[in-house]
Structure formats: structure tokens, C-alpha cells
Coordinates of C-alpha atoms and ligand atoms in Angstrom, one line a residue:
M1 CA -7.0 26.5 -18.5
T2 CA -9.6 24.2 -20.1
L3 CA -11.3 21.4 -18.3
F4 CA -12.1 18.8 -21.0
E5 CA -14.7 16.1 -20.7
N6 CA -14.5 12.6 -22.2
Y7 CA -10.9 13.2 -23.3
S8 CA -9.0 10.5 -25.1
L9 CA -5.9 9.1 -23.4
T10 CA -5.2 6.6 -26.2
G11 CA -2.3 8.6 -27.5
L12 CA -1.1 9.5 -24.0
N13 CA -0.2 6.0 -22.7
T14 CA 2.7 4.1 -24.2
L15 CA 0.8 0.8 -24.1
G16 CA -1.5 2.4 -26.6
F17 CA -4.6 1.2 -24.8
E18 CA -7.8 2.9 -25.8
A19 CA -8.8 5.0 -22.8
T20 CA -11.0 7.9 -22.1
A21 CA -10.8 10.3 -19.1
E22 CA -14.0 11.6 -17.6
R23 CA -12.2 14.9 -17.2
F24 CA -8.8 16.2 -18.3
S25 CA -6.7 19.3 -17.8
R26 CA -3.2 20.6 -18.3
P27 CA -2.2 23.3 -15.8
K28 CA 0.8 25.5 -16.6
T29 CA 1.1 27.2 -13.3
L30 CA 1.0 26.2 -9.7
P31 CA -2.1 28.3 -8.9
Q32 CA -3.9 26.6 -11.8
L33 CA -2.9 23.2 -10.4
I34 CA -4.1 24.1 -6.9
E35 CA -7.4 25.4 -8.4
L36 CA -7.9 22.1 -10.2
L37 CA -7.1 20.0 -7.1
A38 CA -9.6 22.1 -5.0
L39 CA -12.3 21.5 -7.6
A40 CA -11.6 17.7 -7.5
D41 CA -11.7 17.7 -3.7
T42 CA -14.9 19.7 -3.6
N43 CA -16.6 17.3 -6.1
G44 CA -15.0 14.1 -4.7
W45 CA -13.3 13.3 -8.1
P46 CA -10.5 10.8 -7.9
V47 CA -7.3 12.4 -9.4
L48 CA -4.7 10.8 -11.6
L49 CA -1.4 12.6 -12.3
L50 CA -0.4 11.7 -15.8
G51 CA 3.1 12.2 -17.1
G52 CA 4.2 10.4 -20.3
G53 CA 1.9 7.5 -19.5
S54 CA 4.9 5.1 -19.8
N55 CA 4.4 3.3 -16.5
L56 CA 0.7 3.0 -16.4
I57 CA -1.9 0.4 -17.3
L58 CA -5.1 2.2 -17.9
S59 CA -8.7 0.9 -18.0
A60 CA -10.9 1.9 -20.9
W61 CA -12.7 4.4 -18.7
V62 CA -10.8 6.6 -16.3
P63 CA -13.2 8.3 -13.9
G64 CA -12.7 11.6 -12.1
L65 CA -10.0 14.0 -13.2
V66 CA -6.7 13.4 -15.1
I67 CA -4.1 16.1 -14.7
Q68 CA -1.1 16.4 -17.0
L69 CA 1.2 19.1 -15.9
A70 CA 2.3 21.6 -18.6
N71 CA 5.0 23.6 -16.8
S72 CA 8.4 24.1 -18.4
G73 CA 11.9 25.2 -17.8
I74 CA 15.4 24.0 -17.0
E75 CA 17.4 26.5 -14.9
C76 CA 20.9 26.4 -13.6
V77 CA 20.5 27.6 -10.1
A78 CA 24.0 27.3 -8.7
Q79 CA 27.5 26.4 -9.8
Q80 CA 30.4 25.8 -7.6
G81 CA 33.7 24.2 -8.7
E82 CA 32.7 21.1 -10.7
Q83 CA 29.2 20.9 -9.4
V84 CA 26.2 22.3 -11.2
I85 CA 22.7 22.4 -9.6
I86 CA 19.8 22.6 -12.0
E87 CA 16.1 22.9 -11.4
V88 CA 13.8 21.3 -13.9
A89 CA 10.0 21.6 -14.4
A90 CA 8.0 18.4 -13.8
A91 CA 6.6 18.3 -17.3
Q92 CA 10.0 18.3 -19.0
G93 CA 10.7 15.1 -21.0
W94 CA 13.3 12.9 -19.3
H95 CA 15.3 12.0 -22.3
S96 CA 15.4 15.5 -23.7
L97 CA 16.7 16.6 -20.2
V98 CA 19.5 14.0 -20.6
E99 CA 20.4 15.4 -24.1
Y100 CA 20.3 19.0 -22.9
T101 CA 22.6 18.4 -19.9
L102 CA 25.1 16.6 -22.1
E103 CA 25.1 19.5 -24.5
Q104 CA 25.9 21.9 -21.6
G105 CA 28.7 19.6 -20.4
W106 CA 26.9 18.7 -17.3
F107 CA 27.4 15.0 -16.6
G108 CA 25.6 12.3 -14.5
L109 CA 22.4 11.4 -16.3
E110 CA 23.9 9.7 -19.4
N111 CA 23.3 6.1 -18.3
M112 CA 19.6 6.9 -18.0
A113 CA 19.2 8.0 -21.7
L114 CA 16.1 6.9 -23.5
I115 CA 14.0 6.3 -20.4
P116 CA 10.6 7.5 -21.5
G117 CA 8.4 9.9 -19.5
T118 CA 8.7 13.1 -17.6
V119 CA 11.0 14.5 -14.9
G120 CA 8.1 14.8 -12.5
A121 CA 7.4 11.1 -12.6
A122 CA 11.1 10.1 -12.3
P123 CA 11.3 10.2 -8.5
I124 CA 8.1 8.1 -8.2
Q125 CA 10.0 4.8 -8.8
N126 CA 13.5 6.3 -8.5
I127 CA 14.1 5.5 -12.2
G128 CA 17.2 3.7 -13.1
A129 CA 19.2 1.9 -15.8
Y130 CA 22.7 0.6 -16.5
G131 CA 23.9 1.1 -13.0
A132 CA 22.6 4.6 -12.4
E133 CA 19.6 5.7 -10.5
L134 CA 17.8 9.1 -10.2
K135 CA 18.8 9.3 -6.5
D136 CA 22.5 9.5 -7.4
C137 CA 22.0 13.0 -8.9
F138 CA 18.9 14.0 -7.0
V139 CA 19.0 17.0 -4.6
S140 CA 15.4 17.8 -3.8
L141 CA 12.0 18.3 -5.3
T142 CA 9.1 20.8 -4.8
A143 CA 5.6 19.4 -4.7
W144 CA 2.1 20.4 -3.8
D145 CA 1.2 18.4 -0.7
R146 CA -2.5 17.5 -1.0
E147 CA -2.7 16.4 2.6
Q148 CA -1.3 19.5 4.2
Q149 CA -2.5 21.8 1.4
Q150 CA 0.9 23.5 1.0
R151 CA 3.9 23.7 -1.2
V152 CA 6.8 21.6 0.2
T153 CA 10.4 21.0 -0.6
L154 CA 11.6 17.4 0.0
E155 CA 15.3 16.6 0.3
R156 CA 16.8 13.3 -0.8
S157 CA 16.7 11.9 2.7
Q158 CA 13.0 12.6 2.9
C159 CA 12.1 10.6 -0.2
D160 CA 12.8 7.1 1.0
F161 CA 14.4 6.1 -2.3
G162 CA 15.1 2.4 -2.9
Y163 CA 15.4 0.0 -5.8
R164 CA 12.7 1.3 -8.2
W165 CA 11.0 2.7 -5.1
S166 CA 10.2 5.8 -3.1
R167 CA 7.7 7.0 -0.5
F168 CA 5.7 8.4 -3.5
K169 CA 5.0 4.8 -4.6
G170 CA 4.4 3.6 -1.1
E171 CA 2.8 5.1 1.9
D172 CA 2.4 8.6 0.2
A173 CA 1.0 7.4 -3.2
G174 CA -1.1 10.2 -4.5
R175 CA -0.3 12.7 -1.7
F176 CA 2.3 14.8 -3.5
V177 CA 2.1 16.4 -6.9
I178 CA 5.7 16.9 -8.0
W179 CA 6.2 20.3 -9.5
S180 CA 10.0 20.5 -10.1
V181 CA 13.1 18.5 -9.4
R182 CA 16.7 19.7 -8.5
F183 CA 19.7 17.7 -9.7
A184 CA 23.4 18.0 -8.9
L185 CA 25.5 17.3 -12.0
S186 CA 29.2 17.5 -12.6
T187 CA 31.4 19.2 -15.2
T188 CA 33.8 16.3 -14.8
A189 CA 32.9 13.0 -16.5
A190 CA 32.8 9.8 -14.4
P191 CA 31.6 7.1 -16.7
E192 CA 29.8 4.1 -15.1
L193 CA 30.5 1.2 -17.4
S194 CA 30.2 -1.9 -15.2
Y195 CA 26.7 -2.8 -16.2
G196 CA 24.9 -4.9 -18.8
G197 CA 27.5 -5.0 -21.5
V198 CA 28.1 -1.3 -21.9
A199 CA 31.9 -1.6 -21.6
D200 CA 31.9 -4.5 -24.1
Y201 CA 29.8 -2.6 -26.6
L202 CA 32.2 0.3 -26.5
A203 CA 35.3 -1.9 -26.6
R204 CA 34.0 -3.5 -29.8
Q205 CA 34.1 0.0 -31.3
G206 CA 37.7 0.5 -30.0
I207 CA 36.6 2.9 -27.2
N208 CA 38.1 2.1 -23.9
E209 CA 38.0 5.5 -22.2
P210 CA 34.6 6.9 -23.4
A211 CA 33.4 10.4 -23.2
P212 CA 30.0 10.9 -21.7
Q213 CA 28.5 11.5 -25.2
Q214 CA 29.9 8.1 -26.2
V215 CA 28.3 6.4 -23.2
F216 CA 25.1 8.1 -24.0
S217 CA 25.2 6.9 -27.7
A218 CA 26.2 3.4 -26.6
I219 CA 23.2 3.2 -24.2
C220 CA 20.8 4.5 -26.9
D221 CA 22.1 1.9 -29.3
I222 CA 21.9 -1.0 -26.9
R223 CA 18.4 0.0 -25.7
S224 CA 17.1 0.5 -29.2
S225 CA 18.3 -2.9 -30.2
K226 CA 16.6 -4.7 -27.3
L227 CA 13.5 -2.7 -26.4
P228 CA 10.5 -1.9 -28.4
D229 CA 9.8 1.7 -29.3
P230 CA 6.4 2.6 -27.9
A231 CA 5.7 4.7 -31.0
T232 CA 5.6 1.4 -33.0
V233 CA 4.9 -1.3 -30.4
G234 CA 2.8 -0.5 -27.4
N235 CA 4.6 -1.4 -24.1
A236 CA 5.3 -0.1 -20.6
G237 CA 8.9 -1.2 -20.3
S238 CA 9.8 -3.9 -17.8
F239 CA 6.4 -5.4 -16.8
F240 CA 7.7 -7.1 -13.7
E241 CA 10.2 -6.1 -11.0
N242 CA 13.4 -8.0 -10.7
P243 CA 12.8 -10.2 -7.6
I244 CA 15.1 -9.8 -4.6
I245 CA 15.5 -13.1 -2.8
P246 CA 17.5 -14.4 0.2
Q247 CA 20.9 -15.9 -0.3
S248 CA 19.7 -19.4 0.8
Q249 CA 16.9 -19.4 -1.9
Y250 CA 19.4 -18.1 -4.4
G251 CA 21.8 -21.0 -3.6
A252 CA 19.1 -23.6 -4.0
L253 CA 18.0 -22.1 -7.3
K254 CA 21.6 -21.8 -8.7
A255 CA 22.2 -25.5 -7.8
K256 CA 19.1 -26.5 -9.8
F257 CA 19.5 -23.9 -12.6
P258 CA 23.3 -23.3 -13.1
A259 CA 22.6 -20.7 -15.8
L260 CA 20.5 -18.6 -13.5
V261 CA 21.1 -14.9 -14.1
A262 CA 21.4 -13.2 -10.7
F263 CA 23.4 -10.4 -9.1
A264 CA 24.5 -9.9 -5.5
D265 CA 22.4 -7.2 -3.9
Q266 CA 22.4 -6.0 -0.3
P267 CA 24.3 -8.3 2.0
G268 CA 22.4 -11.7 2.2
L269 CA 20.2 -10.9 -0.8
Y270 CA 20.3 -11.6 -4.6
K271 CA 18.5 -9.9 -7.4
L272 CA 17.2 -12.2 -10.1
A273 CA 16.8 -11.1 -13.8
A274 CA 13.1 -11.5 -14.1
G275 CA 13.4 -11.5 -17.9
W276 CA 15.6 -14.6 -17.8
L277 CA 13.0 -16.4 -15.6
I278 CA 10.2 -15.6 -18.0
D279 CA 12.4 -16.6 -21.0
Q280 CA 13.2 -19.9 -19.4
A281 CA 9.5 -20.5 -18.7
G282 CA 9.0 -20.4 -22.4
W283 CA 7.3 -17.1 -22.9
K284 CA 9.7 -15.1 -25.0
G285 CA 7.9 -14.0 -28.2
Y286 CA 4.6 -15.5 -27.1
N287 CA 1.6 -14.2 -29.0
A288 CA -1.8 -14.2 -27.3
G289 CA -3.6 -12.4 -30.1
S290 CA -3.8 -8.8 -29.1
V291 CA -1.1 -8.9 -26.5
G292 CA 2.2 -10.8 -26.1
V293 CA 5.7 -11.0 -24.9
Y294 CA 8.4 -9.1 -26.8
D295 CA 10.7 -11.4 -28.7
K296 CA 14.0 -9.6 -27.9
Q297 CA 13.3 -9.1 -24.1
A298 CA 10.9 -11.3 -22.3
L299 CA 10.5 -8.8 -19.5
V300 CA 8.5 -6.5 -21.8
L301 CA 4.8 -7.3 -22.5
V302 CA 3.4 -5.7 -25.6
N303 CA 0.2 -4.5 -27.1
L304 CA 0.2 -6.3 -30.5
G305 CA -2.8 -4.2 -31.6
G306 CA -6.2 -3.7 -30.0
G307 CA -5.1 -5.1 -26.7
D308 CA -6.6 -4.0 -23.4
R309 CA -5.9 -4.1 -19.7
E310 CA -7.8 -7.2 -19.0
Q311 CA -6.0 -9.2 -21.8
L312 CA -2.6 -8.0 -20.6
L313 CA -3.3 -8.8 -17.0
T314 CA -4.6 -12.3 -17.9
L315 CA -1.3 -12.9 -19.8
A316 CA 0.7 -11.5 -16.8
A317 CA -1.1 -13.8 -14.4
D318 CA -0.3 -16.8 -16.6
I319 CA 3.4 -15.8 -16.7
Q320 CA 3.4 -15.3 -12.9
Q321 CA 1.9 -18.7 -12.4
S322 CA 4.4 -20.5 -14.6
V323 CA 7.4 -18.7 -13.1
R324 CA 6.1 -19.6 -9.7
D325 CA 5.7 -23.2 -10.7
K326 CA 9.1 -23.6 -12.3
F327 CA 11.3 -21.4 -9.9
G328 CA 9.1 -20.9 -6.8
V329 CA 9.6 -17.1 -7.3
A330 CA 6.8 -14.5 -7.2
L331 CA 6.9 -11.8 -9.9
Q332 CA 5.4 -8.4 -9.0
I333 CA 4.0 -6.1 -11.7
E334 CA 5.9 -2.8 -12.0
P335 CA 3.6 -0.4 -13.8
R336 CA 0.7 1.2 -11.9
Q337 CA -2.8 0.0 -12.7
Y338 CA -5.3 2.8 -12.8
P339 CA -8.0 2.8 -11.6
A340 CA -6.6 0.3 -9.0
Ligands
LIG1 P1 3.5 8.0 -15.9 O1 3.5 6.6 -16.5 O2 2.6 9.0 -16.6 O3 3.1 7.9 -14.4 C1 3.8 7.0 -13.6 C2 3.4 7.3 -12.1 O4 3.9 8.6 -11.7 C3 1.9 7.3 -11.9 O5 1.6 6.8 -10.6 C4 1.6 8.8 -11.9 O6 0.4 9.2 -11.3 C5 2.8 9.4 -11.2 N1 3.2 10.8 -11.6 C6 3.4 11.2 -12.9 N2 3.8 12.5 -12.8 C7 3.7 12.9 -11.5 C8 3.9 14.1 -10.8 N3 4.3 15.2 -11.5 N4 3.7 14.2 -9.5 C9 3.3 13.1 -8.8 N5 3.1 11.9 -9.4 C10 3.3 11.8 -10.8 N6 11.8 2.9 -15.9 C11 13.1 2.8 -15.3 O7 13.2 3.1 -14.1 N7 14.2 2.5 -16.0 C12 14.1 2.3 -17.4 O8 15.2 2.0 -18.0 C13 12.9 2.3 -18.0 N8 12.8 2.0 -19.3 C14 11.6 2.0 -19.9 C15 11.5 1.7 -21.3 C16 10.3 1.8 -22.0 C17 10.2 1.4 -23.5 C18 9.1 2.1 -21.3 C19 7.8 2.2 -22.0 C20 9.2 2.4 -19.9 C21 10.4 2.4 -19.2 N9 10.5 2.7 -17.9 C22 11.7 2.6 -17.3 C23 9.3 3.0 -17.1 C24 8.9 4.5 -17.2 O9 9.5 5.1 -18.3 C25 9.3 5.3 -15.9 O10 8.7 4.8 -14.8 C26 9.0 6.8 -16.0 O11 9.5 7.5 -14.9 C27 7.5 7.0 -16.1 O12 7.3 8.4 -16.4 P2 6.0 8.9 -17.0 O13 6.1 10.4 -17.1 O14 5.6 8.3 -18.2 O15 5.0 8.6 -15.8
LIG2 P1 19.9 -6.5 -19.2 O1 21.1 -5.6 -19.5 O2 19.5 -7.6 -20.2 O3 20.1 -7.1 -17.8 C1 19.1 -7.9 -17.2 C2 19.0 -7.6 -15.8 O4 20.2 -7.8 -15.1 C3 18.7 -6.1 -15.6 O5 17.3 -6.0 -15.1 C4 19.7 -5.6 -14.6 O6 19.1 -5.2 -13.4 C5 20.5 -6.8 -14.3 N1 22.0 -6.4 -14.4 C6 22.7 -6.4 -15.6 N2 24.0 -6.1 -15.4 C7 24.1 -6.0 -14.0 C8 25.2 -5.7 -13.1 N3 26.4 -5.6 -13.6 N4 24.9 -5.6 -11.8 C9 23.7 -5.8 -11.3 N5 22.6 -6.1 -12.1 C10 22.8 -6.2 -13.4 O7 18.6 -5.6 -19.0 P2 17.6 -4.8 -20.0 O8 16.3 -5.3 -19.9 O9 18.3 -4.7 -21.4 O10 17.7 -3.3 -19.4 C11 18.8 -2.6 -19.3 C12 18.7 -1.6 -18.2 O11 17.6 -0.7 -18.5 C13 18.5 -2.2 -16.8 O12 19.2 -1.4 -15.9 C14 17.0 -2.1 -16.6 O13 16.6 -1.9 -15.3 C15 16.7 -0.8 -17.4 N6 15.3 -0.9 -18.0 C16 14.2 -0.7 -17.2 C17 13.0 -0.7 -17.7 C18 11.8 -0.5 -16.8 O14 10.7 -0.3 -17.3 N7 11.9 -0.4 -15.5 C19 12.7 -1.0 -19.0 C20 13.8 -1.2 -19.8 C21 15.1 -1.1 -19.3 P3 18.5 -3.7 -13.1 O15 17.1 -3.7 -13.7 O16 18.5 -3.7 -11.6 O17 19.4 -2.7 -13.7

């Protein structure tokens, strides 16, 4: 296992920001990971766990140690009736896992096709799209607990999953290095089509009872038409979380802005489409030179070339201010800024 110094992270973050890690290593085994973490603790190096870099806003200089796991494997560990339990290494790419499970006839992940990044990062914000969330298929994970210095298994009930949220993003940020994840999938298809135009898209193709592969293809098509491919336009997906507001505030906003895009959430709460708010505040397609707002989806901020963290955060602050002024709603940034 090599410990690199002054290692470029420019190709390892989907915003495409120029960044250099003071130290960088890619452990393939758990003992290697433990050895690296011990070295970091002894020397007082801050540690960043890097997956696919698709939910990170990096500074040009990343001090300490950056660890990118390099374990591999997808294993079917149990099958009973229609249920299949698989265990997947943290470094496995998320989208390739979705493809692999579909090929095996194991269903449940298809609505989360094309989400960039790794399996190990997926529980951090309980990734979700088109009405599906990681927690729906999640069984447990194994992790190295840096606080207790031991390998642990955490069941779903121990992860505090919420809307784009988990304990790993909250009180326990940085404590657990996720090493593998178990999922429960089904050999029987149960398409979830209620969300964001998926059923309409399929119906336009004459498909009313889609197979999981058709749902997968539809979602890939819809996403590709609306979202920039990080390989060509640097971005970190949705830049802001969708705000959840009380019903009373929703009622007042809806009266003032009848076209407001919002969805009933938990009882007494509404979720606002942050992209709509930003669009209505006039930002869609905005070009600030090196950074901007994507012209097909205002929720996505982009690196137009040569952009950096400071420029992006300045643009984000301007957007937050104008949305606050127009709608009285606070937008929170979704990707993690590192160093904080
Ligand atoms: P990174 O960005 O590398 O890391 C994210 C966080 O996880 C960091 O805090 C990191 O330290 C931590 N981490 C990474 N690996 C581990 C590990 N093994 N153990 C402990 N901590 C770890 N998200 C959605 O939820 N739904 C979407 O539909 C979606 N669409 C996107 C579309 C685009 C074009 C892009 C660029 C992003 C999108 N995202 C979406 C956001 C992003 O893809 C997810 O958050 C993804 O899970 C991040 O994975 P990653 O491997 O790139 O993590
Ligand atoms: P969209 O389909 O244009 O919808 C806009 C917003 O409305 C979404 O954020 C979605 O909320 C919400 N929504 C749509 N239909 C809904 C329904 N039937 N019930 C409740 N809420 C509904 O969104 P998009 O930007 O193209 O993204 C499509 C999906 O991919 C969304 O689920 C989105 O979360 C996900 N995505 C996430 C990221 C990320 O980085 N986090 C990036 C790209 C796409 P939800 O966000 O709660 O689903």
C-alpha cells in the first residue's frame, strides 16, 4: 500500500476543482485501512474518506490524509423465497451495482440508476431519487469505528436514516469508515412510478406495465436529459437541499405564488422544489464566468472551467440571499465542504 504525497484530486472530484491532497492512499484490505488510520491518529493528520468525490466541494489544498477505499466484491449471502441478500464492498461503483443487480434479476435499486459515487458513501446521505431511497433496500453495514477502534455492524434501525440524512452525516460524521453494505432485493418486480414524470415518460413509449429494465432505462434517459454529466460539465448534483417547511408557511407561499412546486411531506410539513425557487429567482443558466447555474436544472451549480470553491460558494451565497428575499426560505447546501 503506497502513501502518496502531494497527490492530485483534480480528476477525483466531479466538480473538477483543482485540488491536491497532502497525503493519499488506497487500502484494499481492512488491516491496511486500520494501519493507515492509526498512522493518521499518531501524527494528528485529519482524515478525509473519499469515494467518487460527487458530493464534495474541495479546497485547492487538502491537508492531512485522504483515503480512497479500494476493496471489491458483490456477494449473494442469502436467498430465501423472493428475497436475495447481497453484500457489497464500499468501493463498488453505485451505478454499476444497479446494473449488475438488474442483470441478475434482483430488483429494488432501479429507480436509483445513474447516481454517481460509491456504495460506501450511499448510506451517508441515504441517497435517493425518483421515489426510492437507499434505506428501502438497506439491511446493514460493516464499518471501522474510529472512536471504539473496532469493526462494527450497524443495522438499519441504528443508522438514523432520514430524508438525504443519516447519523453518518450528523452526530457521527467522520466516526465510521463504511467497509461494506448489505441490501435486501427481490426477484419479483415492484415498479415505483409515481415520481417526477417516470410513468408519463414510459406511457409516451406505449409502456404501461414496465419491467424493471424499462424503468431503469427510462430513469437513465430522463436523468441524462436534465442533468449534466460530470465527465463533461463539473458539478456535484443538487447543490441545495429541498427545504421542508411548516404547512402554515406553505399556505402563505402558495397563496402568493400559485405555481409553487411543493409536495406534502410528513404530516404538517411540505417539501419545496428548491430548483423551482432558484429558477423563479432568475438564476437558471446564470453564468458567473468560471462557475454558473445549469440551464436545464437550476438546482445544479456547475464549474464552467477553472472554477474553484470560493467562486462557487460566492455564487451559492448570492442565490441563497435572493431566494430568501423573494420567498423567505433558507436554502442549505447539500454537498460537504472539505476542509470545513
Ligand atoms: P464522496 O463525494 O466521495 O463523499 C461524500 C461523503 O461521504 C463525504 O463526507 C465522504 O467523506 C463520505 N464517505 C465516502 N465514502 C465513505 C466511506 N466508505 N465511509 C465513510 N464515509 C465515506 N445524490 C442523491 O442522493 N440522489 C441523486 O439522485 C444524486 N444525483 C447526483 C447526480 C450528479 C450528477 C451528481 C454529481 C451527484 C448526485 N448525487 C445524488 C450526490 C452524490 O452522487 C451522492 O451523495 C453519492 O452517494 C456520493 O458518493 P461518492 O462516493 O461520490 O461520495
Ligand atoms: P424533478 O423530477 O424535476 O423534481 C423536482 C423535485 O420535486 C425533486 O427534487 C423531487 O424531490 C420532487 N418531486 C418530484 N416528484 C415528486 C413526487 N411525486 N412526490 C414528492 N416529491 C416529488 O427533480 P430532478 O432534479 O430532475 O431530480 C430527479 C430525482 O433525482 C429526484 O428524486 C432528485 O432528488 C434526484 N436527484 C438528486 C440529486 C442530488 O444530488 N441529491 C441530483 C440529481 C437528481 P426529491 O428530491 O425529494 O426526490
